[in-house]
Short mmCIF file of C-alpha atoms and ligand atoms in Angstrom, two decimals:
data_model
loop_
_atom_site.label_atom_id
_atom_site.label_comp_id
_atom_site.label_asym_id
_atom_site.label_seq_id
_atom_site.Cartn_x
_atom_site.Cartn_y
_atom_site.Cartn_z
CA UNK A 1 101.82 30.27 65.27
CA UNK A 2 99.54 32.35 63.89
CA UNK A 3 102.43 34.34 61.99
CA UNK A 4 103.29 30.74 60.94
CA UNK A 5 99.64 29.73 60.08
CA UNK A 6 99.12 33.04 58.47
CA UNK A 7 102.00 33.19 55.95
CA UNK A 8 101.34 29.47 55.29
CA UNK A 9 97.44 30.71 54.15
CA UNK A 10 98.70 33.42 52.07
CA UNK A 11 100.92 30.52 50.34
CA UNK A 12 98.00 28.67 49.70
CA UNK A 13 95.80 30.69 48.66
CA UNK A 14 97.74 31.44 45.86
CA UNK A 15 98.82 28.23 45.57
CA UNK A 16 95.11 27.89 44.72
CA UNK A 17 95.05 30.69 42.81
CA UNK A 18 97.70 29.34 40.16
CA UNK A 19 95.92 25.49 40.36
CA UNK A 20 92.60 27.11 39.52
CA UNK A 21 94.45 28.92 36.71
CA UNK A 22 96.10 25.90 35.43
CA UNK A 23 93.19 23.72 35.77
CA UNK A 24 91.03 25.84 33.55
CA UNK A 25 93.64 26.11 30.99
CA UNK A 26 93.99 22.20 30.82
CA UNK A 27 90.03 22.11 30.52
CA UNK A 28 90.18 24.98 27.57
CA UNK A 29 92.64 22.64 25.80
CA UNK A 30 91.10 19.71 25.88
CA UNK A 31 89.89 18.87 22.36
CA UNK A 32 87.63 16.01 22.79
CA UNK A 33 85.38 14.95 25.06
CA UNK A 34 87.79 11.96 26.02
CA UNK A 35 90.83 14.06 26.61
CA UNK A 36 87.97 16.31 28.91
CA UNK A 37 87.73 13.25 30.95
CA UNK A 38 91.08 12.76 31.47
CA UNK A 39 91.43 16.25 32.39
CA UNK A 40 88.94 15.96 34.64
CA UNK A 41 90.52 13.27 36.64
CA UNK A 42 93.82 14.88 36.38
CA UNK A 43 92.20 18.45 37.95
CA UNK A 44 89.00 17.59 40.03
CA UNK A 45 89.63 14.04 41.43
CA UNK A 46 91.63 12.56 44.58
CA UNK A 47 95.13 13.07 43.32
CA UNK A 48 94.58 16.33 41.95
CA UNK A 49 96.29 19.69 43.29
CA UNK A 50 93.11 20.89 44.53
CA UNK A 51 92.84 17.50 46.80
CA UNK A 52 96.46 18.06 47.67
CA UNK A 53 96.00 21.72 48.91
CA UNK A 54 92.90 20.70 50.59
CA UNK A 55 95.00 18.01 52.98
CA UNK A 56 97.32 20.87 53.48
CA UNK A 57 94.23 22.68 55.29
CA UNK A 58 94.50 20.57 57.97
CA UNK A 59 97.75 22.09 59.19
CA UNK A 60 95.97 25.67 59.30
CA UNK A 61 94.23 27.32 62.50
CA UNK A 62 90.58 26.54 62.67
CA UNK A 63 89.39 29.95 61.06
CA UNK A 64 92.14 30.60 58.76
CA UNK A 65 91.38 26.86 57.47
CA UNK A 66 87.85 27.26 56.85
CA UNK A 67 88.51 30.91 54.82
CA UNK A 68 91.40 29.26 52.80
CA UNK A 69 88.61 26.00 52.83
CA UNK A 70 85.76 27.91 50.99
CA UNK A 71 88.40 29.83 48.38
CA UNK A 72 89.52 26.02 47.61
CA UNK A 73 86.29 24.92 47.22
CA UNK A 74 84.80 28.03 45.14
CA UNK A 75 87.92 27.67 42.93
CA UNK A 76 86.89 23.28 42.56
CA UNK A 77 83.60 25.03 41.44
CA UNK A 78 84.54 27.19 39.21
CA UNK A 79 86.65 24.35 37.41
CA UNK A 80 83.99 21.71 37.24
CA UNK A 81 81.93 24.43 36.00
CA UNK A 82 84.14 24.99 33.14
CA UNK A 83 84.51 21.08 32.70
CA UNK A 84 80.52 21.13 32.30
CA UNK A 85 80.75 23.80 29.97
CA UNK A 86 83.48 22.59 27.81
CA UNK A 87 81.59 19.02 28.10
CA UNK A 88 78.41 20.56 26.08
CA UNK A 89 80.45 22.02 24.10
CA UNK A 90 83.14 18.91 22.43
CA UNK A 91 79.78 16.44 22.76
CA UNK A 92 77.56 18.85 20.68
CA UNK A 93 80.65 19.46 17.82
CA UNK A 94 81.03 15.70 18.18
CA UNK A 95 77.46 14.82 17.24
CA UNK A 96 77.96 17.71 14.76
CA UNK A 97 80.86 15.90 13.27
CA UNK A 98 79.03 12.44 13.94
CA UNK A 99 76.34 13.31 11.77
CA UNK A 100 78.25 15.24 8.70
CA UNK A 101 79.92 12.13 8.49
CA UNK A 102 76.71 9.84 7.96
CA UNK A 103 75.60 12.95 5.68
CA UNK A 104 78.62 12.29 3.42
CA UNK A 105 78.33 9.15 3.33
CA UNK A 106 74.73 9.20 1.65
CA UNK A 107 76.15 11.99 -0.38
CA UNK A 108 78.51 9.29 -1.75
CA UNK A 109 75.61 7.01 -2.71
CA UNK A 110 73.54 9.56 -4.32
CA UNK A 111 77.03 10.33 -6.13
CA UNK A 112 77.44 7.20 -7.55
CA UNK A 113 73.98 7.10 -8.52
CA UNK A 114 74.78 10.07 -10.87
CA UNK A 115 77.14 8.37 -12.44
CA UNK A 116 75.36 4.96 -12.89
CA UNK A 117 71.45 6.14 -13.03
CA UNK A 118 69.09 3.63 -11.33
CA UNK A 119 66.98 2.61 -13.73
CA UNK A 120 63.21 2.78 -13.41
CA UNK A 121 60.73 -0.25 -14.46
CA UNK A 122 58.00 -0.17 -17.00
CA UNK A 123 54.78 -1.68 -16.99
CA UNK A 124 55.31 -5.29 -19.05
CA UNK A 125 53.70 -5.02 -22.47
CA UNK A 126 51.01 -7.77 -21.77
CA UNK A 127 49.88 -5.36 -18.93
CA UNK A 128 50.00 -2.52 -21.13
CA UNK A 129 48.42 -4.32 -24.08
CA UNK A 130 45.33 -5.21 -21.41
CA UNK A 131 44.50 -1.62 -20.43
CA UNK A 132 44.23 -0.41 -24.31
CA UNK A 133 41.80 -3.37 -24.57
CA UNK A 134 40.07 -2.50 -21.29
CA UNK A 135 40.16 1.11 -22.42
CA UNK A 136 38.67 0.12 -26.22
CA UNK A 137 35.64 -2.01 -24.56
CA UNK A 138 35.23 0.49 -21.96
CA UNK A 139 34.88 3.19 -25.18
CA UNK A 140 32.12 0.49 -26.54
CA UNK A 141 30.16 0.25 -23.68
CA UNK A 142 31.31 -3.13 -21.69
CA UNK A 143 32.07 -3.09 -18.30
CA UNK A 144 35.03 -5.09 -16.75
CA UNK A 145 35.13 -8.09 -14.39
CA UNK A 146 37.65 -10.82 -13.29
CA UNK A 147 37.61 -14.29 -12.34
CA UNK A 148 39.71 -16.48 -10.55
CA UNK A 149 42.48 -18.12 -12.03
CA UNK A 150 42.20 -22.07 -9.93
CA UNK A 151 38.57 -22.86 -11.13
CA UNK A 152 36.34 -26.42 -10.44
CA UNK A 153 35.72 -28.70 -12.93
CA UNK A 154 31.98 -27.29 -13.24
CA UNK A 155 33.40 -23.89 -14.34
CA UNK A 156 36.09 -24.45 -16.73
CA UNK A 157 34.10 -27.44 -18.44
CA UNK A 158 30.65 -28.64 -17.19
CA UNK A 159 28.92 -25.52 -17.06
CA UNK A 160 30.44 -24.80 -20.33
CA UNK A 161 28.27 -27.67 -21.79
CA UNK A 162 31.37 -29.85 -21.45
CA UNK A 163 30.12 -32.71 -18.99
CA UNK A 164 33.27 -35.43 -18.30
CA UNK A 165 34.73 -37.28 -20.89
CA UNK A 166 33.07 -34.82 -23.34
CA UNK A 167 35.96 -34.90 -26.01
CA UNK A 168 36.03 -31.24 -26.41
CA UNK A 169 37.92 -31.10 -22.94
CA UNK A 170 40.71 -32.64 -25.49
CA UNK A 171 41.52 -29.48 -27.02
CA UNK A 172 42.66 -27.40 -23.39
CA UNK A 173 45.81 -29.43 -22.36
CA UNK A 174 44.73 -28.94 -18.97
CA UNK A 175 47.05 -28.58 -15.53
CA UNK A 176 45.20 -29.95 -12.45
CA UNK A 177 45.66 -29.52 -9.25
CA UNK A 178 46.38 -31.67 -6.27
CA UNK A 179 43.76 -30.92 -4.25
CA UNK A 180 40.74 -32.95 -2.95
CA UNK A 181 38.94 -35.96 -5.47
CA UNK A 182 40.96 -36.52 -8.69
CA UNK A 183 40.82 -33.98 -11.42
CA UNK A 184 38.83 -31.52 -10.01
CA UNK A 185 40.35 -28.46 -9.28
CA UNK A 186 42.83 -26.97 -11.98
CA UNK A 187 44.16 -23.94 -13.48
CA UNK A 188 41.70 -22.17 -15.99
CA UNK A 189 42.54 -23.19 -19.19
CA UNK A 190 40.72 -19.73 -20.43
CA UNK A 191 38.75 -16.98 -19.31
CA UNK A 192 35.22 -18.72 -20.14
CA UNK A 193 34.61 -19.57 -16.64
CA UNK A 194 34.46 -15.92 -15.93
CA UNK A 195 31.27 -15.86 -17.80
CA UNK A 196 29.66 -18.57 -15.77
CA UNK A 197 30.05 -17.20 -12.50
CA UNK A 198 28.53 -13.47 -14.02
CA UNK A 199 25.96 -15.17 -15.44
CA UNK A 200 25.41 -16.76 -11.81
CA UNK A 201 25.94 -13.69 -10.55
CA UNK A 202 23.30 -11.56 -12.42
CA UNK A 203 20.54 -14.04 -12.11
CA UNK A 204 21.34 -14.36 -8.42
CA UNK A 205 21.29 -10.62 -8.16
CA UNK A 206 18.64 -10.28 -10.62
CA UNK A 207 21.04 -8.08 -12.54
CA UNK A 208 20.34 -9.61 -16.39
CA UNK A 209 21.44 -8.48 -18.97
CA UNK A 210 25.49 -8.76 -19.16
CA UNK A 211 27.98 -6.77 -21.20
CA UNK A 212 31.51 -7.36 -19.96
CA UNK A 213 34.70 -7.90 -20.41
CA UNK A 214 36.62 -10.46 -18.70
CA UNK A 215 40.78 -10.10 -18.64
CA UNK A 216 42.92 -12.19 -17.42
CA UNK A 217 45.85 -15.37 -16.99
CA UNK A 218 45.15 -19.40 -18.27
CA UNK A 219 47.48 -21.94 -17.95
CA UNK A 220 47.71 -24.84 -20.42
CA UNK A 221 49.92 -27.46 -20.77
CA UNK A 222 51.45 -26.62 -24.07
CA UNK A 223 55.50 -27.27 -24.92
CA UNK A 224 56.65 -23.30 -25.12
CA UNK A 225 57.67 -22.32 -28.90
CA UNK A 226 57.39 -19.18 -31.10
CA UNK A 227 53.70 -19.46 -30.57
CA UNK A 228 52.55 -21.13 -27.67
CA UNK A 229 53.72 -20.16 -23.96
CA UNK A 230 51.64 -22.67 -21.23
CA UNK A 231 51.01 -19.32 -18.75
CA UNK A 232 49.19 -16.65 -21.51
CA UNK A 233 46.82 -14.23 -21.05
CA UNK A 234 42.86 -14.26 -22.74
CA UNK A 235 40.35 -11.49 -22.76
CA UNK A 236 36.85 -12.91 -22.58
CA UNK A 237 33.39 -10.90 -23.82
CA UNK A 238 29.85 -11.73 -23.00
CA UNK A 239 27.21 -10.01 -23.75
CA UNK A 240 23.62 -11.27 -22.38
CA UNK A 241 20.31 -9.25 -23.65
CA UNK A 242 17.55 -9.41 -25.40
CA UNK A 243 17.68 -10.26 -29.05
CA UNK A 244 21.25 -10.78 -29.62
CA UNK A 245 22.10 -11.29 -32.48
CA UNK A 246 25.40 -13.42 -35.03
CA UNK A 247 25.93 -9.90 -36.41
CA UNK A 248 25.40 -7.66 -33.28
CA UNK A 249 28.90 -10.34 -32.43
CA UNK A 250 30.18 -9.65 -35.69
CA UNK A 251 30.00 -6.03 -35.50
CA UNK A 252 30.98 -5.48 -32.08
CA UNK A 253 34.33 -7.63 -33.53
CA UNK A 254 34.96 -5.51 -36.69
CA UNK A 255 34.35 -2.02 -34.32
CA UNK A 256 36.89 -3.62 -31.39
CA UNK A 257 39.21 -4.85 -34.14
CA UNK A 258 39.38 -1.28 -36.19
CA UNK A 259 39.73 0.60 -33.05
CA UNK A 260 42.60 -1.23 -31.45
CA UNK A 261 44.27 -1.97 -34.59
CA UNK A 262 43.41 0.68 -36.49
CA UNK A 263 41.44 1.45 -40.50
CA UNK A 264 43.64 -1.39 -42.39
CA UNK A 265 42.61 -4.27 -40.22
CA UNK A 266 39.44 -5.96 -40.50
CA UNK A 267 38.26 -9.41 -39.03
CA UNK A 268 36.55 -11.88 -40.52
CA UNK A 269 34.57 -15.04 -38.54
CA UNK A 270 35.48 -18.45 -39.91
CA UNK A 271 33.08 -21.61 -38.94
CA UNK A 272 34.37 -23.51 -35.75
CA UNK A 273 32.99 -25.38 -32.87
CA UNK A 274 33.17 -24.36 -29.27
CA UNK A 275 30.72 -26.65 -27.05
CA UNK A 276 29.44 -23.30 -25.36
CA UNK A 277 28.50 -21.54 -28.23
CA UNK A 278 26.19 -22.31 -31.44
CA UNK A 279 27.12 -21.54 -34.07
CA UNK A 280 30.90 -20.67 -33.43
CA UNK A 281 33.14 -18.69 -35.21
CA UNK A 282 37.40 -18.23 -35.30
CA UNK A 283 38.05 -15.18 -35.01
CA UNK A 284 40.77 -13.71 -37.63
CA UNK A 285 42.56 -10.44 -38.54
CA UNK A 286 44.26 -9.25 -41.20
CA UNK A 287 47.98 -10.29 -41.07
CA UNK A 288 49.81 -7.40 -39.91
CA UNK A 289 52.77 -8.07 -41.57
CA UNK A 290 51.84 -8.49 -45.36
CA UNK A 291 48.42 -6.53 -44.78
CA UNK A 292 46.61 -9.20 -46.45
CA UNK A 293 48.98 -10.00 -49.34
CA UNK A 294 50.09 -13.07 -47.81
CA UNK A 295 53.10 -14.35 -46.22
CA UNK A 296 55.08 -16.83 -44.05
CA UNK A 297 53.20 -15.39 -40.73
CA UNK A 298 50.35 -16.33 -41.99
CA UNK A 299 50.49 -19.00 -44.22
CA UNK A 300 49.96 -17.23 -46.90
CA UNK A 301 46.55 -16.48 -46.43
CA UNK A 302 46.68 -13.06 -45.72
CA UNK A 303 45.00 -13.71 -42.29
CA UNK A 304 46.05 -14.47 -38.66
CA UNK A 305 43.79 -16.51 -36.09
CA UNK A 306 43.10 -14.30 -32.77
CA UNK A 307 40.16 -16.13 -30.70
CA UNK A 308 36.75 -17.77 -31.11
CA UNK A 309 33.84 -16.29 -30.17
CA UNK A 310 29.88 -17.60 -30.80
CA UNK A 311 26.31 -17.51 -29.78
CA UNK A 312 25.85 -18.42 -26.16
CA UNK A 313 24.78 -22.07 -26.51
CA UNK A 314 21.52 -22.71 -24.61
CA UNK A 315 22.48 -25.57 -23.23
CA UNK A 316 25.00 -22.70 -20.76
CA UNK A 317 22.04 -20.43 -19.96
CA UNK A 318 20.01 -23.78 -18.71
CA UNK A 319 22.82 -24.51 -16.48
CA UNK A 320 23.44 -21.06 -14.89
CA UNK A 321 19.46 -21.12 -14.79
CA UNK A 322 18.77 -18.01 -17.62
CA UNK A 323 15.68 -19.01 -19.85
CA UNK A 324 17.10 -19.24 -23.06
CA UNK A 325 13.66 -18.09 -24.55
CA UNK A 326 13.83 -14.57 -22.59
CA UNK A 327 17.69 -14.17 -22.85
CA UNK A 328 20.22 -14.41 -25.98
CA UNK A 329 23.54 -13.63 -26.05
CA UNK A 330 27.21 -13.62 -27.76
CA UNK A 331 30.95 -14.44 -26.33
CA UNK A 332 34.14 -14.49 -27.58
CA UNK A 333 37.30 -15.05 -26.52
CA UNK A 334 41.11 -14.13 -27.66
CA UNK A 335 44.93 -14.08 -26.39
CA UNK A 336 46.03 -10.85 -25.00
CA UNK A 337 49.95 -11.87 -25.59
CA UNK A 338 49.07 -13.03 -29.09
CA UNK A 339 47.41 -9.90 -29.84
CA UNK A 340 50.65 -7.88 -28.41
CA UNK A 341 52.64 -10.15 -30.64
CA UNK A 342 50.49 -9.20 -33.40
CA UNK A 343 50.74 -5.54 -32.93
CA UNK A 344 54.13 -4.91 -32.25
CA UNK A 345 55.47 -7.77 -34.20
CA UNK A 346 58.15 -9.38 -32.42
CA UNK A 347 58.91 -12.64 -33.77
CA UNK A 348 58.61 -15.18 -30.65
CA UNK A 349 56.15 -15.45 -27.87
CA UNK A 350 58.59 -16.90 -25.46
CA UNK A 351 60.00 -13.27 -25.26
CA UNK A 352 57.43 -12.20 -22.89
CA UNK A 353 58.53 -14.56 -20.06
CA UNK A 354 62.38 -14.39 -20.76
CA UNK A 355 62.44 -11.00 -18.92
CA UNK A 356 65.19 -9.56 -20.92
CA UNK A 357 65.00 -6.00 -20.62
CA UNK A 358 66.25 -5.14 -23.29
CA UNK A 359 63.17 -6.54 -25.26
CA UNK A 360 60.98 -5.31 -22.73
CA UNK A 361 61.98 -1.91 -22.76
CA UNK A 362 60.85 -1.63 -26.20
CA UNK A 363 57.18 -0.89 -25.85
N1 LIG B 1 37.41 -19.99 -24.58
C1 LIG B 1 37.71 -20.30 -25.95
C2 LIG B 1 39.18 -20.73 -26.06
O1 LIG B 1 39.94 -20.45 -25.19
C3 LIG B 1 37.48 -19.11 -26.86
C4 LIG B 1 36.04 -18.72 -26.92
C5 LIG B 1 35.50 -17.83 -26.05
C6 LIG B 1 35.22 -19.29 -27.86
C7 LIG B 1 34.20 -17.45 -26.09
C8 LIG B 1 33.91 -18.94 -27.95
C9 LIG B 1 33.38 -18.04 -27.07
O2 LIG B 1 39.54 -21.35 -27.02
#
């Protein structure tokens, strides 16, 4: 028996031998970590050679099982250590390979953007056309504030001496807004209103006098054509001091107008009436196109129409409570779009809501 047992150990153990050297081969071939799991099964698990050999044990004598036992086992461990290892080793390539293959892919993007270049925005010309005024008033000593753009009643017209029914409210085609008691709330129809709330502002604060500059969007109800678009942009100026005077405002026009323009174009104040200034003034340049000669742009009279502009009517500093004795002052008021329009002479307003870039890309 023991003969028997014996020779049958020595069978088995390299039995084991030859499984142990199979198994690890199979586990060195595998080439992904799939196929490892198969493998796995196929060499470690219940209907595996090692399992097999390990029910033959039970045919062996007690001791000779337990020695042939442990060389079984130590030969299982040496396999699922080599399944570990392999493991690490197809799931790190695979991540490897996992992520080269995102990598290409954005390669591919940035490849096609070499071909077709992504094309970067601009600032719009209105915007740019308000920072070289900004920057000119800046130069002349103004500082720069903003308003909002929904106003009250009292700000747009009453505390611009235009009290209801006044007929100068005519001449703003205003758009109101649905919002509380009838026709009280409403989209500035310019940047005036800016000046009443800094003139509130600086007697509140005690901050008297003013000189600012006042950017920014109206709204009117006008049809859109060449000239007119209903959503336009107005730079306001006020200037609040002592002794002000009609040509302090007529300089500080000319030097603004020089500046932005340049040597060969001049202004020139035309009477007009504005109900928050006395005396008013329209506020014209010389026609860029003909330089003064006269043509179709401008009617032939050599100049174009930018703004208005005027005194500070007392009636304004009364209702912002500024003693009109103490305090004079000077505001004017022109279109930021028209004044682009102007300068770079394209031929339609409309242009600068159309968003065609290839008019925008221009300036
Ligand atoms: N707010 C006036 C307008 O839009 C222009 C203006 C401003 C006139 C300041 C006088 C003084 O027509």
């Amino acid at each position: 028996m023991t003969t028997v047992d014996g020779a049958g150990s020595v069978e088995l153990e390299i039995e084991i031998e030859a499984i142990e050297a199979k198994a690890l081969a199979l586990v060195e071939a595998a080439h992904s970590s799939a196929e490892l799991a198969e493998v796995e099964t196929a060499v470690l698990g219940k209907r595996s050679a090692f399992s097999e050999a390990h029910r033959r044990l039970g045919a062996l004598e007690r001791e000779v099982a337990r020695r042939v036992g442990r060389s079984l086992n130590e030969a299982r461990s040496r396999v699922h250590a080599a399944v570990v290892a392999r493991r690490e080793v197809l799931v790190a390539a695979e991540r490897a390979a996992a992520l080269e293959a995102d990598r290409l892919d954005l390669t591919e993007v940035v490849g096609s953007a070499v071909r077709a270049p992504i094309e970067r925005g601009a600032r719009h010309v209105v915007t740019k056309t308000r920072e070289e005024l900004e920057d000119v008033f800046v130069g002349m000593g103004f500082t720069v504030a903003e308003g909002p753009e929904t106003e009250t009643d009292w700000y747009n017209f009453e505390g611009l001496n235009m009290p209801p029914a006044h007929p100068a409210r005519a001449m703003f085609d205003t758009f109101y807004l649905d919002l509380g008691a009838p026709e009280t709330v409403l989209l500035r129809t310019h940047t005036s209103p800016v000046q009443v709330h800094l003139m509130e502002e600086a007697v509140e604060h005690g901050t008297l006098p003013i000189h600012a500059v006042m950017p920014g969007r109206c709204y009117r109800r006008d049809t859109p054509d060449a000239r007119h678009i209903p959503i336009f942009h107005q730079v306001e100026g006020l200037v609040v001091d002592r002794e002000v005077s009609f040509g302090d405002l007529a300089g500080t026009i000319e030097t603004f107008t020089t500046a932005y323009f340049g040597p060969d174009i001049h202004s020139r104040l035309r009477p007009a009436y504005f109900p928050f200034t006395e005396p008013s003034a329209e506020y014209e340049v010389t026609c860029q196109i003909c330089l003064g000669a006269g043509c179709r742009t401008c009617s032939n009279s050599g100049w174009v129409e930018l703004g208005g502009c005027g005194m500070v009517d007392p009636a304004v500093f009364e209702a912002v409570g500024i003693d009109p004795d103490e305090w004079s002052g000077f505001a004017f008021g022109f279109g930021i779009d028209r004044l682009a329009f102007m300068r770079h002479r394209f031929p339609d307003l409309r242009a600068l809501v159309e968003n065609d870039v290839r008019f925008l890309r221009q300036f």
